[in-house]
Amino acid sequence: MIDPNVRVRFAPSPTGPLHIGGVRTALYNYLFAKKHGGKLILRVEDTDQTRFVPGAESYIIESLAWCGIEFDESITVGGPHAPYRQSERKDLYQQYCIQLIDSGHAYYAFDTPEELEELRKNAEKIKKTFTYNTESRKNLYNSLTLSEEEVKRLINSNVPYVVRFLIPENTEIAMDDIIRGRVVVKSETLDDKVLFKSDGMPTYHLANIVDDHLMEISHVIRGEEWLPSLPLHILLYQAFGWNLPQFAHLPLLLKPDGNGKLSKRDGDRLGFPVFPLQWFDSKCGEISSGYRESGYFPDAFVNMLALLGWNPGTEQEIFSIDELVQAFSLERVGKAGSKFDPEKTKWFNHQYLIKKTDQELAVEYQPFLKEKGVEVNIKLLKKIIGLVKERVNFVKELWEETYFFFHSPEAYDEVVIKKRWKPDSPEQMTSLAEMLKSVDDFSTENIDVAISVWLEKNQFGMGAIMNALRLLLVGASKGPHLTDIMAIIGKEETLHRIHKGVQTIK
Ligand code: GLU
């Protein structure tokens, strides 16, 4: 259903490379916006300066662009609610914070980090956890317990403070989530979260709610890890007197064995990337692999991600981005976490690879060949690729399946020699070469006919001859139909490889 009031956002914090779970969140927002003819906004949430990582913001932008996820409003394209980077909207949050203090929904707290740490430690000693909540706040150093004059005095003498949200006492907070339905929590279970920090920056909670409101966000679609923040967010909307957006919390991406959340560390440990692009961590010098650099096609990657948590309700697995837009709905996103399946991910890439034309693949393969010092015309390359593409998942794997088209074997597989090279092989192969010399039009069909006539005449077994011949032409027991290889490398090269092999293999 077209609804131009649909406005959704992807709101990453530039604290490191974007995990594939984050890419999926961005993708679902994109699909939802497109499906409803709405707008997608990219907002950078960089108010936590202690977690800022240089390069992370541009990494996020490049990753999403590689996936084909385009934004209608963002830090790069601008828009009616610019700026879209929260650090540039700093002054705005302060006024909303004051509004909450004035209306009695928030308060100043002067407890020092050391004092709070002490309270935490003492609670731990008696196996409890300290939280700044509806009970404990009554005995702490804040504007609820101090006199008005004292509060003024502290503020005027620049004593550092934070602003905390005043969680109401004895209240039930009901939350409606498109994926999870209704959830109710008691206010006693919540703590008085900091809204504004002593460094003059808002926390995530305040900035996020203020911006979602000002940017007229209609649906908040984000990862399940933000579900615990939802009660506070709802209370914040109510405190401001603003309408709630709709919420949808997406299920976690799980490790392949289903045991826990797929983490940054799982990727290279288990042999697959968890990041869209390669990431270089300048702090520890570590490189984490990326889908792009590993040879994945962006559309295959996006197709795979779309199905991790959402299902179309049919058996269909291959979807173009337009088909995804048509089929997508939040109602078909499951509650349970989705196991990441690295093998299935390769399968997707294979499906996209075989759908490409030989011409497209040839163009993508040529740079690899250049690196190997191989020059080959595109017409021939297309033919070669057509013969082997079913066998590979990635363009880079084409080399293992095609190198023998470009040069004669430098070595012969010992295991294959033992199995396939018989005492009479040298004589048979020499005789075969002699016969092939007389095949004028060296096409697959002509070679096939000539060989079967020759086999018939000499009463040789087809299997034994072809296996020995493959060893001489390829150096191993692999490759596509042998006479296809012969037609492509040509008569001269075929005869050269037979003679060379017969002389080399002892
Ligand atoms: N900045 C938060 C993050 O890094 C955004 C969470 C949200 O979408 O509300 O994921």
PDB file of C-alpha atoms and ligand atoms in Angstrom, residues 9 11-13 45 204 208 220 222 226, ligand 1:
ATOM      1  CA  ARG A   9      15.571   5.768   9.214  1.00  0.00           C
ATOM      2  CA  ALA A  11      20.703   5.356  12.490  1.00  0.00           C
ATOM      3  CA  PRO A  12      24.150   3.806  12.876  1.00  0.00           C
ATOM      4  CA  SER A  13      26.755   4.930  15.378  1.00  0.00           C
ATOM      5  CA  GLU A  45      24.364   8.938  15.788  1.00  0.00           C
ATOM      6  CA  TYR A 204      21.638   8.056  22.592  1.00  0.00           C
ATOM      7  CA  ASN A 208      17.355   9.414  19.173  1.00  0.00           C
ATOM      8  CA  VAL A 220      11.303   2.664  13.931  1.00  0.00           C
ATOM      9  CA  ARG A 222      15.867  -1.648  14.360  1.00  0.00           C
ATOM     10  CA  TRP A 226      17.232  -2.003  21.374  1.00  0.00           C
TER      11      TRP A 226
HETATM   12  N1  GLU B   1      22.537   4.447  17.048  1.00  0.00           N
HETATM   13  C1  GLU B   1      21.849   3.234  17.326  1.00  0.00           C
HETATM   14  C2  GLU B   1      22.696   2.091  16.759  1.00  0.00           C
HETATM   15  O1  GLU B   1      23.851   2.259  16.660  1.00  0.00           O
HETATM   16  C3  GLU B   1      20.487   3.294  16.682  1.00  0.00           C
HETATM   17  C4  GLU B   1      19.464   2.415  17.297  1.00  0.00           C
HETATM   18  C5  GLU B   1      18.099   2.784  16.759  1.00  0.00           C
HETATM   19  O2  GLU B   1      17.873   2.505  15.578  1.00  0.00           O
HETATM   20  O3  GLU B   1      17.323   3.363  17.478  1.00  0.00           O
HETATM   21  O4  GLU B   1      22.250   1.039  16.416  1.00  0.00           O
END
